[in-house]
Short mmCIF file of C-alpha atoms in Angstrom, two decimals:
data_model
loop_
_atom_site.label_atom_id
_atom_site.label_comp_id
_atom_site.label_asym_id
_atom_site.label_seq_id
_atom_site.Cartn_x
_atom_site.Cartn_y
_atom_site.Cartn_z
CA MET R 600 88.84 163.40 126.58
CA LEU R 601 88.61 161.55 123.25
CA GLN R 602 92.22 162.37 122.38
CA SER R 603 93.33 161.16 125.80
CA PHE R 604 91.47 157.89 125.25
CA LYS R 605 93.03 157.42 121.82
CA LYS R 606 96.46 158.08 123.28
CA GLN R 607 95.93 155.50 126.02
CA TYR R 608 94.59 153.03 123.44
CA LEU R 609 97.67 153.50 121.26
CA ILE R 610 99.95 153.05 124.27
CA LEU R 611 98.10 149.83 125.14
CA LEU R 612 98.40 148.50 121.57
CA CYS R 613 102.11 149.32 121.49
CA SER R 614 102.60 147.63 124.85
CA LEU R 615 100.78 144.51 123.70
CA PHE R 616 102.75 144.45 120.46
CA PHE R 617 105.98 144.81 122.41
CA PHE R 618 104.90 142.04 124.80
CA TRP R 619 103.97 139.66 121.97
CA SER R 620 107.23 140.43 120.16
CA CYS R 621 109.20 139.75 123.32
CA GLN R 622 107.32 136.52 123.96
CA GLU R 623 107.91 135.32 120.42
CA GLU R 624 111.58 136.29 120.60
CA LEU R 625 111.88 134.52 123.96
CA GLN R 626 110.27 131.34 122.58
CA ASN R 627 112.54 131.38 119.52
CA SER R 628 115.55 131.96 121.75
CA LYS R 629 114.58 129.03 123.99
CA LYS R 630 114.10 126.82 120.95
CA GLU R 631 117.50 127.78 119.53
CA ASP R 632 119.18 127.19 122.90
CA ARG R 633 117.44 123.82 123.23
CA GLU R 634 118.51 122.70 119.77
CA LEU R 635 122.08 123.89 120.41
CA LEU R 636 122.20 121.91 123.66
CA LEU R 637 120.85 118.80 121.96
CA LYS R 638 123.42 119.06 119.19
CA ASN R 639 126.24 119.36 121.73
CA ILE R 640 125.26 116.48 124.02
CA SER R 641 127.30 114.04 121.98
CA SER R 642 130.27 115.38 120.05
CA LYS R 643 129.79 112.57 117.51
CA VAL R 644 126.06 113.07 116.79
CA SER R 645 124.03 116.15 115.90
CA LEU R 646 120.28 116.53 115.61
CA PRO R 647 119.55 116.90 111.87
CA CYS R 648 116.04 118.29 112.36
CA SER R 649 114.23 120.67 114.68
CA SER R 650 113.86 119.58 118.29
CA PRO R 651 110.45 118.55 119.65
CA GLY R 652 108.47 120.95 121.80
CA LEU R 653 106.65 120.32 125.06
CA TYR R 654 102.84 120.09 125.19
CA ASN R 655 101.01 119.46 128.46
CA GLY R 656 103.97 117.54 129.85
CA MET R 657 104.58 115.44 126.70
CA LEU R 658 106.88 115.80 123.71
CA GLU R 659 105.25 117.38 120.66
CA PHE R 660 106.21 116.56 117.07
CA SER R 661 104.84 118.32 114.02
CA ASP R 662 104.57 115.10 112.01
CA GLU R 663 105.82 111.54 111.59
CA GLN R 664 108.96 112.67 109.78
CA GLN R 665 110.13 114.77 112.73
CA PHE R 666 109.31 111.91 115.11
CA ASN R 667 111.42 109.44 113.10
CA CYS R 668 114.27 111.95 112.82
CA TYR R 669 114.36 112.46 116.58
CA TYR R 670 114.04 108.72 117.24
CA ASP R 671 117.02 107.99 115.00
CA TYR R 672 118.96 110.79 116.70
CA LEU R 673 118.46 109.10 120.10
CA VAL R 674 119.53 105.74 118.64
CA ASN R 675 122.73 107.30 117.30
CA VAL R 676 123.48 109.21 120.52
CA THR R 677 123.11 106.13 122.74
CA ALA R 678 125.39 104.18 120.42
CA THR R 679 128.25 106.48 121.55
CA SER R 680 127.91 105.48 125.21
CA ASP R 681 131.03 104.33 127.04
CA GLU R 682 132.34 103.91 130.59
CA GLN R 683 132.04 107.65 131.27
CA MET R 684 128.53 108.14 129.86
CA SER R 685 126.05 105.26 129.74
CA GLU R 686 122.99 105.05 127.51
CA ASP R 687 120.75 106.19 130.36
CA ASP R 688 123.10 109.09 131.17
CA TYR R 689 122.79 110.44 127.64
CA LEU R 690 119.04 110.00 127.54
CA LEU R 691 118.59 111.68 130.93
CA GLU R 692 120.63 114.67 129.79
CA ILE R 693 118.51 115.05 126.66
CA GLU R 694 115.26 114.69 128.62
CA GLN R 695 116.39 117.41 131.05
CA VAL R 696 117.17 119.77 128.17
CA LEU R 697 113.63 119.25 126.82
CA GLY R 698 112.00 119.40 130.26
CA LEU R 699 110.46 115.94 129.93
CA ASN R 700 109.60 113.68 132.85
CA SER R 701 110.06 110.49 130.84
CA LEU R 702 108.73 106.97 131.18
CA ARG R 703 112.33 105.75 130.89
CA ALA R 704 113.51 107.65 133.97
CA ASP R 705 110.44 106.66 135.95
CA ALA R 706 110.67 102.95 135.03
CA LEU R 707 114.42 102.83 135.67
CA ALA R 708 114.08 104.44 139.12
CA LYS R 709 111.42 101.92 140.13
CA PHE R 710 113.51 99.04 138.82
CA GLU R 711 116.67 100.20 140.57
CA GLN R 712 114.77 100.43 143.85
CA GLN R 713 113.65 96.81 143.51
CA ASN R 714 117.05 95.67 142.21
CA ALA R 715 118.62 96.91 145.46
CA ILE R 716 116.31 94.54 147.33
CA GLY R 717 116.61 91.63 144.89
CA TRP R 718 114.38 88.79 143.70
CA PRO R 719 114.06 85.18 144.89
CA SER R 720 115.07 83.84 141.43
CA TYR R 721 116.83 85.27 138.41
CA LYS R 722 113.80 84.22 136.36
CA ASP R 723 111.72 86.69 138.35
CA ILE R 724 113.83 89.69 137.32
CA PRO R 725 111.77 91.64 134.75
CA GLU R 726 112.54 94.23 132.11
CA GLU R 727 112.14 97.81 133.28
CA HIS R 728 108.85 98.08 131.39
CA TRP R 729 106.65 96.24 128.91
CA ILE R 730 107.67 98.91 126.39
CA THR R 731 111.06 97.31 125.89
CA SER R 732 112.58 100.03 123.69
CA ASN R 733 114.61 102.35 125.91
CA ILE R 734 114.48 104.94 123.11
CA LEU R 735 110.70 104.94 122.95
CA ARG R 736 110.53 105.10 126.75
CA SER R 737 112.71 108.21 126.55
CA ILE R 738 110.20 109.84 124.16
CA LEU R 739 107.04 109.01 126.12
CA ASN R 740 106.12 110.81 129.33
CA VAL R 741 105.29 108.97 132.56
CA ASN R 742 101.69 108.56 131.32
CA ARG R 743 102.98 106.87 128.14
CA GLU R 744 101.89 109.77 125.92
CA VAL R 745 103.34 111.74 123.01
CA LYS R 746 101.78 114.29 120.63
CA VAL R 747 102.29 113.90 116.87
CA GLY R 748 100.53 116.41 114.65
CA ASN R 749 97.03 117.02 115.96
CA TYR R 750 96.81 113.74 117.85
CA VAL R 751 97.93 112.51 121.26
CA LEU R 752 99.11 108.91 121.30
CA LYS R 753 98.41 107.00 124.48
CA TYR R 754 100.20 103.65 124.86
CA ILE R 755 97.62 101.79 126.96
CA ASN R 756 99.16 98.31 127.19
CA PRO R 757 100.97 95.82 124.92
CA GLU R 758 97.70 95.32 123.01
CA PHE R 759 96.47 98.85 122.30
CA ILE R 760 97.57 102.36 121.40
CA ALA R 761 94.80 104.98 121.40
CA SER R 762 95.22 108.02 119.17
CA VAL R 763 93.02 110.90 120.37
CA LYS R 764 92.47 114.33 118.86
CA ALA R 765 94.62 116.71 120.90
CA ASP R 766 91.85 119.28 121.33
CA ARG R 767 89.58 116.65 122.92
CA THR R 768 91.19 116.54 126.34
CA ASP R 769 87.88 115.32 127.77
CA VAL R 770 88.11 112.13 125.69
CA LEU R 771 91.78 111.65 126.55
CA LYS R 772 90.89 111.81 130.25
CA LYS R 773 88.24 109.13 129.69
CA VAL R 774 90.84 106.92 127.99
CA GLU R 775 93.20 107.41 130.94
CA ALA R 776 90.37 106.57 133.36
CA LEU R 777 90.01 103.13 131.73
CA GLY R 778 93.28 102.07 133.38
CA ASP R 779 95.87 99.70 131.95
CA ASN R 780 93.71 96.72 130.98
CA PRO R 781 90.60 97.87 129.11
CA SER R 782 88.98 95.73 126.45
CA LEU R 783 88.66 96.93 122.88
CA GLU R 784 84.95 97.39 123.52
CA ASP R 785 85.69 99.67 126.50
CA ILE R 786 87.79 101.95 124.30
CA ILE R 787 85.43 101.99 121.32
CA GLN R 788 82.45 102.81 123.53
CA LEU R 789 84.04 106.19 124.22
CA ASP R 790 83.71 107.12 120.54
CA PRO R 791 81.16 104.94 118.68
CA ALA R 792 81.29 107.20 115.57
CA ARG R 793 85.10 106.82 115.29
CA GLU R 794 85.60 110.54 114.87
CA VAL R 795 87.89 111.21 117.84
CA ILE R 796 89.72 107.96 118.66
CA SER R 797 91.60 105.45 116.56
CA VAL R 798 92.93 102.28 118.17
CA THR R 799 95.85 100.24 116.95
CA SER R 800 98.38 97.74 118.31
CA PRO R 801 102.11 98.20 119.04
CA LYS R 802 102.67 94.61 117.91
CA ILE R 803 100.67 94.39 114.68
CA ALA R 804 100.93 97.38 112.37
CA LYS R 805 97.80 96.53 110.34
CA ARG R 806 95.61 96.00 113.40
CA GLU R 807 93.76 99.33 113.38
CA PHE R 808 90.20 100.09 114.46
CA GLY R 809 88.70 103.32 113.17
CA THR R 810 87.52 105.15 110.09
CA ILE R 811 89.76 108.21 110.33
CA ASP R 812 92.67 108.42 107.89
CA PHE R 813 95.80 108.96 110.03
CA ALA R 814 98.22 108.64 107.12
CA ASP R 815 99.77 112.12 107.31
CA ALA R 816 99.89 112.21 111.12
CA LYS R 817 98.46 115.72 111.12
CA GLY R 818 94.82 114.98 111.74
CA THR R 819 93.76 115.75 108.19
CA ARG R 820 91.78 113.15 106.31
CA GLY R 821 93.80 112.08 103.30
CA THR R 822 90.65 110.96 101.41
CA PRO R 823 87.30 112.38 102.56
CA ILE R 824 85.00 109.64 103.85
CA PRO R 825 81.52 110.07 102.34
CA LEU R 826 78.72 110.50 104.85
CA GLN R 827 76.86 107.21 104.83
CA ILE R 828 73.73 106.05 106.56
CA PHE R 829 75.57 103.00 107.85
CA ARG R 830 79.25 102.90 108.75
CA LEU R 831 81.26 99.68 109.12
CA SER R 832 84.44 99.54 111.18
CA GLY R 833 86.78 96.63 111.83
CA THR R 834 90.02 95.06 110.75
CA VAL R 835 91.27 91.82 109.17
CA TYR R 836 94.88 90.75 109.63
CA GLU R 837 97.13 87.71 109.62
CA ASN R 838 97.81 86.37 113.11
CA PHE R 839 100.74 84.08 112.45
CA VAL R 840 101.19 81.30 114.99
CA CYS R 841 104.17 78.94 114.86
CA GLY R 842 102.99 75.47 113.86
CA ASN R 843 99.67 76.85 112.62
CA PRO R 844 100.29 79.16 109.65
CA GLY R 845 97.31 80.54 107.80
CA LYS R 846 95.46 81.95 110.82
CA VAL R 847 93.60 85.22 110.17
CA ARG R 848 91.68 87.33 112.69
CA PHE R 849 88.53 89.41 112.13
CA GLU R 850 88.40 91.91 114.97
CA GLY R 851 86.71 95.08 116.19
CA PHE R 852 83.73 95.04 113.80
CA THR R 853 80.83 97.37 114.53
CA LEU R 854 78.01 98.87 112.49
CA SER R 855 76.70 102.33 113.29
CA ARG R 856 74.22 104.75 111.79
CA LEU R 857 76.17 107.94 112.17
CA SER R 858 76.86 107.87 115.94
CA VAL R 859 74.11 105.39 116.88
CA PRO R 860 75.23 101.75 117.29
CA GLN R 861 72.95 99.37 115.45
CA GLN R 862 71.50 95.98 116.13
CA ALA R 863 72.90 94.11 113.15
CA ARG R 864 73.42 90.73 111.55
CA TYR R 865 76.94 89.92 110.34
CA ARG R 866 78.05 87.36 107.81
CA ILE R 867 81.75 86.71 107.23
CA GLU R 868 82.51 84.76 104.07
CA PHE R 869 86.07 83.48 104.14
CA ASN R 870 86.27 82.87 100.36
CA ASP R 871 88.76 80.02 100.68
CA GLY R 872 87.08 77.71 98.16
CA THR R 873 85.07 75.78 100.77
CA ASN R 874 82.03 78.08 101.13
CA ALA R 875 82.91 78.43 104.83
CA ALA R 876 81.18 81.32 106.59
CA VAL R 877 79.94 82.44 110.01
CA GLU R 878 77.02 84.64 111.09
CA PHE R 879 76.39 86.66 114.25
CA LEU R 880 73.70 88.89 115.69
CA LEU R 881 75.13 92.01 117.34
CA LEU R 882 72.92 93.96 119.75
CA PRO R 883 73.14 97.77 119.98
CA ASN R 884 74.76 97.76 123.42
CA GLN R 885 77.39 95.17 122.47
CA TYR R 886 79.35 97.58 120.23
CA VAL R 887 81.97 95.09 119.08
CA LEU R 888 81.63 91.78 117.23
CA PRO R 889 83.44 88.90 119.00
CA VAL R 890 86.83 88.05 117.56
CA VAL R 891 86.60 85.55 114.71
CA GLU R 892 89.58 83.40 113.73
CA HIS R 893 89.88 81.37 110.55
CA THR R 894 92.75 79.20 109.33
CA TYR R 895 93.17 79.29 105.56
CA PRO R 896 94.19 76.07 103.79
CA ALA R 897 97.05 77.44 101.65
CA THR R 898 100.04 79.60 102.59
CA ASN R 899 102.00 82.13 100.54
CA THR R 900 98.59 83.13 99.21
CA THR R 901 96.45 86.28 99.22
CA TYR R 902 92.81 85.74 100.22
CA HIS R 903 89.85 88.10 99.87
CA PRO R 904 87.30 87.53 102.66
CA THR R 905 84.02 89.47 102.63
CA VAL R 906 82.13 90.98 105.56
CA LYS R 907 78.40 91.63 105.03
CA VAL R 908 76.22 93.51 107.51
CA LYS R 909 72.56 94.47 107.65
CA SER R 910 70.83 96.54 110.27
CA ILE R 911 67.87 95.07 112.13
CA SER R 912 66.14 98.32 113.07
CA PRO R 913 63.54 100.84 111.81
CA TYR R 914 66.35 102.60 109.92
CA ASN R 915 66.80 99.65 107.58
CA SER R 916 64.37 100.18 104.73
CA GLY R 917 66.05 97.60 102.53
CA GLY R 918 64.50 94.56 104.14
CA ASN R 919 66.83 91.59 103.72
CA ALA R 920 69.38 93.52 101.64
CA TRP R 921 72.87 93.86 103.11
CA ASN R 922 73.50 97.50 104.06
CA VAL R 923 77.28 97.19 103.86
CA ILE R 924 79.45 94.73 101.91
CA GLN R 925 83.20 95.07 102.34
CA THR R 926 85.92 92.85 100.84
CA TYR R 927 89.35 92.68 102.47
CA SER R 928 92.75 91.49 101.28
CA VAL R 929 95.05 89.48 103.54
CA TYR R 930 98.29 87.69 102.70
CA VAL R 931 99.01 84.40 104.50
CA ARG R 932 102.67 83.50 105.06
CA SER R 933 104.32 80.14 105.54
CA MET R 934 107.17 79.11 107.83
CA ASP R 935 109.46 76.22 107.02
CA GLN R 936 111.99 76.76 109.81
CA SER R 937 111.75 75.56 113.39
CA CYS R 938 109.26 77.49 115.50
CA THR R 939 110.79 76.74 118.89
CA THR R 940 111.31 79.56 121.37
CA ASP R 941 115.06 79.44 120.80
CA ALA R 942 114.77 79.71 117.04
CA ARG R 943 112.25 82.56 117.26
CA GLY R 944 114.59 84.70 119.33
CA GLY R 945 113.05 84.33 122.77
CA LEU R 946 114.76 84.69 126.12
CA GLN R 947 117.71 82.37 126.72
CA ASP R 948 119.77 81.57 129.81
CA MET R 949 123.23 80.15 130.34
CA VAL R 950 124.11 79.12 133.89
CA ILE R 951 127.77 80.05 134.34
CA ASN R 952 128.04 78.81 137.91
CA SER R 953 125.83 78.49 140.98
CA SER R 954 125.86 82.27 141.51
CA ASN R 955 125.80 83.73 137.99
CA VAL R 956 123.50 83.43 134.97
CA LEU R 957 123.91 85.11 131.60
CA ARG R 958 120.58 86.03 130.02
CA GLY R 959 120.09 87.18 126.45
CA LYS R 960 117.24 88.09 124.17
CA VAL R 961 117.09 89.23 120.56
CA ASP R 962 113.92 89.74 118.54
CA TYR R 963 113.25 90.72 114.97
CA TYR R 964 110.00 92.51 114.31
CA ASN R 965 108.15 94.90 112.06
CA TRP R 966 106.75 97.69 114.18
CA SER R 967 105.19 101.10 114.02
CA PRO R 968 105.72 103.58 116.86
CA PHE R 969 102.29 105.06 116.22
CA PRO R 970 99.22 104.24 114.12
CA PHE R 971 100.14 106.33 111.10
CA GLY R 972 101.75 103.57 109.06
CA GLY R 973 105.41 103.60 108.13
CA ASN R 974 106.30 100.46 110.06
CA ARG R 975 110.01 99.83 110.50
CA SER R 976 111.90 96.55 110.61
CA SER R 977 114.11 96.19 113.65
CA ILE R 978 116.38 93.88 115.55
CA ALA R 979 116.20 94.63 119.25
CA GLY R 980 117.21 92.94 122.43
CA TRP R 981 119.45 92.91 125.48
CA THR R 982 122.04 90.89 127.38
CA GLU R 983 122.58 90.92 131.14
CA LEU R 984 124.43 89.13 133.93
CA HIS R 985 122.39 88.07 136.96
CA HIS R 986 124.09 87.12 140.21
CA ILE R 987 123.36 86.29 143.83
CA ASP R 988 124.30 89.13 146.17
CA SER R 989 125.63 88.90 149.73
CA ASN R 990 122.08 88.64 151.08
CA GLY R 991 121.29 85.64 148.91
CA ASN R 992 119.00 87.55 146.53
CA TRP R 993 119.25 87.66 142.74
CA ASN R 994 120.13 91.02 141.12
CA ARG R 995 121.42 92.41 137.90
CA ARG R 996 125.14 92.75 138.37
CA LYS R 997 126.34 96.35 138.10
CA ASP R 998 130.05 97.02 138.38
CA LYS R 999 132.90 98.36 136.28
CA SER R 1000 134.47 94.92 135.88
CA THR R 1001 131.48 93.53 133.91
CA THR R 1002 131.63 93.59 130.11
CA LEU R 1003 128.60 92.50 128.11
CA CYS R 1004 128.80 91.95 124.37
CA VAL R 1005 126.52 91.07 121.50
CA LYS R 1006 128.29 89.74 118.44
CA PHE R 1007 126.31 89.72 115.19
CA VAL R 1008 127.70 86.52 113.72
CA GLU R 1009 125.83 86.24 110.44
CA GLY R 1010 122.49 87.00 108.89
CA LYS R 1011 120.52 87.53 105.71
CA LEU R 1012 117.75 90.03 105.00
CA TYR R 1013 115.40 90.47 102.08
CA GLN R 1014 114.66 93.95 100.83
CA GLY R 1015 111.13 95.19 100.28
CA ASN R 1016 109.46 98.54 99.75
CA PHE R 1017 107.04 100.30 102.09
CA THR R 1018 104.75 101.18 99.20
CA LEU R 1019 104.21 97.55 98.24
CA PRO R 1020 101.96 95.09 100.09
CA TYR R 1021 103.53 92.04 101.71
CA ASN R 1022 103.24 89.34 99.07
CA SER R 1023 105.03 86.35 97.63
CA ASN R 1024 107.50 88.64 95.82
CA PHE R 1025 108.65 90.22 99.06
CA CYS R 1026 111.49 87.77 99.75
CA ILE R 1027 113.86 88.88 97.02
CA ASP R 1028 117.19 90.72 96.81
CA PRO R 1029 119.07 89.19 99.77
CA ILE R 1030 121.29 91.44 101.89
CA TYR R 1031 124.04 89.76 103.89
CA LEU R 1032 124.83 91.57 107.10
CA PRO R 1033 128.46 91.98 108.22
CA VAL R 1034 129.89 90.50 111.40
CA GLU R 1035 129.87 93.15 114.11
CA TYR R 1036 130.60 93.40 117.83
CA GLU R 1037 128.80 95.65 120.29
CA CYS R 1038 130.16 95.74 123.84
CA LYS R 1039 129.48 97.80 126.95
CA SER R 1040 131.04 97.82 130.36
CA ASN R 1041 130.06 99.45 133.64
CA THR R 1042 126.42 98.77 132.95
CA ASN R 1043 123.83 96.32 134.14
CA GLN R 1044 122.58 95.57 130.68
CA LYS R 1045 123.70 95.67 127.07
CA ARG R 1046 120.88 96.93 124.86
CA MET R 1047 120.73 97.18 121.14
CA GLU R 1048 118.24 98.54 118.69
CA LYS R 1049 119.02 98.32 115.01
CA HIS R 1050 116.69 99.48 112.27
CA MET R 1051 116.68 97.91 108.83
CA GLY R 1052 116.28 100.31 105.96
CA MET R 1053 117.97 102.69 103.53
CA TYR R 1054 119.72 99.94 101.60
CA ASN R 1055 119.82 102.03 98.47
CA THR R 1056 119.55 105.69 97.58
CA ASN R 1057 116.20 105.51 95.81
CA THR R 1058 113.77 103.89 98.22
CA TYR R 1059 113.22 103.66 101.93
CA ALA R 1060 113.30 99.93 102.36
CA THR R 1061 112.06 97.61 105.02
CA ALA R 1062 113.73 94.26 105.48
CA ALA R 1063 112.24 90.81 105.89
CA LEU R 1064 114.45 88.51 107.88
CA SER R 1065 115.60 85.14 106.59
CA TYR R 1066 117.82 84.29 109.56
CA PHE R 1067 120.07 86.05 112.01
CA THR R 1068 122.60 84.61 114.46
CA VAL R 1069 123.96 86.54 117.43
CA GLN R 1070 126.37 85.54 120.17
CA HIS R 1071 125.90 86.81 123.74
CA GLU R 1072 129.10 87.17 125.77
CA VAL R 1073 129.99 88.21 129.31
CA GLY R 1074 133.31 88.68 131.03
CA THR R 1075 134.43 90.06 134.39
CA SER R 1076 137.79 90.75 135.97
CA ASP R 1077 137.11 88.12 138.63
CA GLY R 1078 136.94 85.32 136.11
CA ILE R 1079 133.21 85.00 135.39
CA ASN R 1080 132.71 84.51 131.65
CA GLY R 1081 130.57 82.64 129.17
CA SER R 1082 128.71 82.90 125.88
CA PHE R 1083 125.93 81.35 123.81
CA LYS R 1084 124.50 81.78 120.33
CA GLN R 1085 120.94 82.55 119.36
CA THR R 1086 119.34 82.26 115.90
CA ILE R 1087 116.20 84.05 114.80
CA TYR R 1088 114.22 82.91 111.76
CA GLY R 1089 111.82 84.96 109.69
CA CYS R 1090 111.00 84.99 105.99
CA PRO R 1091 111.57 81.46 104.63
#
């Protein structure tokens, strides 16, 4: 009996071992096939790193480096598009190989449905999505999510990205339940201790709310945070406004005792030489201090404001002593060029005739695809031809006879280093960009996305823009053509 049991046990173990071996071999085989397919999608571009996996319907990257590698791969693949294969054709093929139901495909399908109906005015025709990068839309799933390391990134709206620990699906569901327009307070209330969620902004790389160190994108704290009776969270960053340089925002400040929000008194000392300061009383159920804005008197200057907080509760045994005193560093830029919409790279129109309008947009920006640092300098934008169809509605024109071009006329960049803070020495070492044409036909829209960086072999550089001029052009076989120039200003 015992021998029979041992024999059955050994057979079971061997079967399980065989099953696990087969499963592992099958997974490795699928991964190899997937990577081979990705490398063969474009004969001109190969994927230089391992392909992302799929996790709960979203792409999964091991770390920031793999994410950036895959992002650059998509940029290079779409640059090979022509009349036979458009940018969206390439991206769709890649998404199908990975098994991803992407935001790009979803947004494009919804736009195309509306484009068939038309709009009352060409000014009413929107972008496919508020996430304007077609590449990023191809990485995110329909819920605007991607997994990097041990965190799931949820793009909530143009203001906020929430980064949630991947094993806390309950918290991620609560974030999703907030909808598309939650306040910062709504998000922070889900995790008062800042141990599960970090919140940042797609627009401002330094605008991060949380105490967790996300630097390595793997969910491991780079520097252990000592356990303190009182914990202060918040962020201070420059909020540059054309015509009003020097504006700095103090945002997202809360004081907690471990996971218990505290009634507290705040004092913000701006340290600008005028003794200016503000004080607030924050109740326990308020969670977040109201946004404070301050305009500093001098530009091209680094200031060091101080935030002081004391708890008004039985836990504060220090009486009138401040429980937390934190000093921040913020650099205030200046701008000596015109700050009009045209000069800043906003949307521009050129009416060709009563039935056709050429629209163009180019923007320069420093951005980070997720809240782990490593922001990248980019020039991005699009050009399109709008026309009135036979029903009298405005549409984006889509036919083989339309050619849309962006000509990079001239420009100058300044090289900086990611490891250095933005300061008055940033605008050095000018780089003059060559004249270059980019044209596409048989498409409704000419997109571009150019990253600044790798200007030498030693450092990964980011670039501050001095100025950049582009020329938008359109031409069709039936004689519709026109062009206009657009200049973007940045670092003075």
